Structures are given as C-alpha cells and as structure tokens.
C-alpha cells in the first residue's frame, strides 16, 4: 500500500523562491545566482551594488523577461534608455542588445527569465485556450 503523500511526485511540488532572502551583494562585482536551469527556461537573480553593471549583450536564441525585485535598474534595450523601478517587468525578443546598470545610491536586484524561442508563444496559446474553456494540449 502506498499513501498519497509517498506517491506524490516530487517534481509536482511547488518550489518557493524567497527573492528577498536569495539576494546576495558583493562590493567587488555583481552577484548572479541560478534559480532554474533546464534549457527551455532558465531563471537567474542578479544583484548589483551602486555602480555595478552587466555590459551590453544579446541572446540570439532566447526571449528574455526581467523583473526588478529591489531598487532601480537602468537599462538600454534595443537602443532605448530607461530606468525601471522595483515591481517592473520587461520583456523583449531574441537578438535585442541590452545592458543593466545600477546608477542609483542603493542596491538593485533583478530576476531574469531566458526562454527558448517559441516558449512564450506556446505558453500564450495555452493560456488563451484555457481562458476560452478548452483543455490545453
């Protein structure tokens, strides 16, 4: 006999990410921490002391979503400069050049999601089907 608790698939259990507790700052350089790595979706946290940055770069085969957890992140995305406050979420497509800079006087942390091309569209299609009352495939 197997109880429901022992039969539960561990992968189906929720994973809690306490973003405030996961923050780690270092005076020497920004700190990056992997939260999820599976090839289709990678999630990382990056923490910046004032003056720290990630240089301009792009991901030719990934969509990217940034969520500002704390502070203010200055970013240039596709040639557009903007400051994003805590609580902001930004999405952009593959190949778009971007950087992250903490130009403010306080620490800044972000969580970013790198998604393989097509994953966002698959998730969007499933969400629309569910909203329309159809079972997702």
CSV table of C-alpha atoms in Angstrom, one decimal:
chain,number,residue,atom,x,y,z
A,1,UNK,CA,0.0,0.0,0.0
A,2,UNK,CA,1.3,3.5,-0.9
A,3,UNK,CA,0.0,6.6,0.8
A,4,UNK,CA,-0.9,9.6,-1.2
A,5,UNK,CA,2.0,11.5,0.4
A,6,UNK,CA,4.6,9.0,-0.7
A,7,UNK,CA,3.1,8.6,-4.2
A,8,UNK,CA,3.4,12.4,-4.8
A,9,UNK,CA,5.8,13.2,-7.5
A,10,UNK,CA,8.5,15.5,-6.0
A,11,UNK,CA,8.7,17.4,-9.3
A,12,UNK,CA,5.0,18.4,-8.9
A,13,UNK,CA,5.7,20.0,-5.5
A,14,UNK,CA,5.9,23.8,-5.6
A,15,UNK,CA,9.3,25.4,-5.4
A,16,UNK,CA,9.3,28.6,-3.2
A,17,UNK,CA,11.8,31.3,-4.2
A,18,UNK,CA,12.1,33.9,-1.4
A,19,UNK,CA,13.6,36.6,-3.6
A,20,UNK,CA,14.5,38.9,-0.7
A,21,UNK,CA,16.3,36.0,1.1
A,22,UNK,CA,18.1,35.0,-2.1
A,23,UNK,CA,19.6,38.4,-2.6
A,24,UNK,CA,23.4,38.5,-2.2
A,25,UNK,CA,25.6,41.6,-2.8
A,26,UNK,CA,29.3,41.9,-3.1
A,27,UNK,CA,31.4,45.1,-3.3
A,28,UNK,CA,33.8,43.7,-5.9
A,29,UNK,CA,31.2,42.8,-8.6
A,30,UNK,CA,27.5,41.9,-9.3
A,31,UNK,CA,26.4,38.6,-7.9
A,32,UNK,CA,24.5,36.1,-10.1
A,33,UNK,CA,22.6,33.1,-8.8
A,34,UNK,CA,20.9,30.4,-10.9
A,35,UNK,CA,17.4,29.6,-9.7
A,36,UNK,CA,16.2,27.3,-12.6
A,37,UNK,CA,18.2,25.7,-15.4
A,38,UNK,CA,16.5,23.4,-17.8
A,39,UNK,CA,17.4,24.6,-21.3
A,40,UNK,CA,13.9,25.7,-22.3
A,41,UNK,CA,13.6,28.2,-19.4
A,42,UNK,CA,16.5,29.5,-17.3
A,43,UNK,CA,15.9,31.8,-14.3
A,44,UNK,CA,18.6,33.7,-12.5
A,45,UNK,CA,18.9,36.5,-10.0
A,46,UNK,CA,21.4,39.3,-10.3
A,47,UNK,CA,22.3,41.7,-7.5
A,48,UNK,CA,24.0,45.0,-8.1
A,49,UNK,CA,25.6,47.4,-5.7
A,50,UNK,CA,25.6,51.0,-6.8
A,51,UNK,CA,27.8,51.5,-9.8
A,52,UNK,CA,27.8,47.8,-10.9
A,53,UNK,CA,26.6,46.6,-14.3
A,54,UNK,CA,26.2,43.9,-16.9
A,55,UNK,CA,27.7,45.0,-20.2
A,56,UNK,CA,25.7,45.3,-23.5
A,57,UNK,CA,25.0,41.9,-24.9
A,58,UNK,CA,22.2,39.9,-26.7
A,59,UNK,CA,20.8,36.4,-26.8
A,60,UNK,CA,20.2,35.3,-30.4
A,61,UNK,CA,18.0,32.3,-29.5
A,62,UNK,CA,16.2,33.4,-26.4
A,63,UNK,CA,13.4,35.7,-25.3
A,64,UNK,CA,14.1,37.5,-22.1
A,65,UNK,CA,12.0,38.8,-19.3
A,66,UNK,CA,13.3,40.9,-16.4
A,67,UNK,CA,11.6,41.6,-13.1
A,68,UNK,CA,13.1,44.3,-10.9
A,69,UNK,CA,12.9,43.0,-7.3
A,70,UNK,CA,14.5,45.9,-5.5
A,71,UNK,CA,15.9,49.3,-6.3
A,72,UNK,CA,16.1,50.8,-9.8
A,73,UNK,CA,17.6,49.1,-12.8
A,74,UNK,CA,18.8,51.4,-15.6
A,75,UNK,CA,18.7,49.5,-18.9
A,76,UNK,CA,19.4,50.2,-22.5
A,77,UNK,CA,17.2,47.8,-24.5
A,78,UNK,CA,17.4,48.0,-28.3
A,79,UNK,CA,18.9,51.5,-28.1
A,80,UNK,CA,16.2,52.8,-25.7
A,81,UNK,CA,17.5,54.0,-22.4
A,82,UNK,CA,15.1,53.8,-19.4
A,83,UNK,CA,15.1,53.4,-15.6
A,84,UNK,CA,12.9,50.6,-14.2
A,85,UNK,CA,11.7,50.7,-10.6
A,86,UNK,CA,11.1,47.7,-8.3
A,87,UNK,CA,8.0,45.9,-9.4
A,88,UNK,CA,8.6,46.5,-13.1
A,89,UNK,CA,8.6,43.6,-15.6
A,90,UNK,CA,10.2,44.0,-19.0
A,91,UNK,CA,10.0,41.5,-22.0
A,92,UNK,CA,12.0,41.6,-25.2
A,93,UNK,CA,12.7,39.2,-28.0
A,94,UNK,CA,15.8,37.4,-29.3
A,95,UNK,CA,18.8,39.3,-30.5
A,96,UNK,CA,17.9,42.6,-28.9
A,97,UNK,CA,21.0,44.2,-27.4
A,98,UNK,CA,20.6,45.1,-23.7
A,99,UNK,CA,22.5,46.0,-20.6
A,100,UNK,CA,21.8,46.6,-16.9
A,101,UNK,CA,23.3,49.3,-14.7
A,102,UNK,CA,22.7,50.3,-11.1
A,103,UNK,CA,23.2,54.1,-11.3
A,104,UNK,CA,21.4,54.8,-8.0
A,105,UNK,CA,22.6,55.1,-4.5
A,106,UNK,CA,21.1,51.9,-3.2
A,107,UNK,CA,21.4,48.2,-4.1
A,108,UNK,CA,19.4,46.8,-7.0
A,109,UNK,CA,18.3,43.2,-7.7
A,110,UNK,CA,16.6,41.6,-10.7
A,111,UNK,CA,15.3,38.2,-11.7
A,112,UNK,CA,15.6,37.4,-15.3
A,113,UNK,CA,14.0,34.6,-17.3
A,114,UNK,CA,15.7,33.4,-20.5
A,115,UNK,CA,13.2,31.4,-22.6
A,116,UNK,CA,14.0,29.4,-25.7
A,117,UNK,CA,12.4,30.8,-28.9
A,118,UNK,CA,8.8,29.7,-29.1
A,119,UNK,CA,8.2,29.0,-25.4
A,120,UNK,CA,6.4,32.3,-24.8
A,121,UNK,CA,4.1,31.7,-27.7
A,122,UNK,CA,3.4,28.2,-26.5
A,123,UNK,CA,2.5,29.4,-23.1
A,124,UNK,CA,0.4,32.2,-24.5
A,125,UNK,CA,-1.5,29.8,-26.7
A,126,UNK,CA,-2.2,27.5,-23.7
A,127,UNK,CA,-3.4,30.4,-21.6
A,128,UNK,CA,-5.7,31.6,-24.3
A,129,UNK,CA,-7.1,28.0,-24.8
A,130,UNK,CA,-7.6,27.7,-21.0
A,131,UNK,CA,-9.4,31.1,-20.9
A,132,UNK,CA,-11.7,30.0,-23.7
A,133,UNK,CA,-12.6,26.8,-21.8
A,134,UNK,CA,-10.6,24.5,-24.0
A,135,UNK,CA,-8.2,21.9,-22.5
A,136,UNK,CA,-4.6,22.8,-23.2
A,137,UNK,CA,-2.7,20.3,-25.3
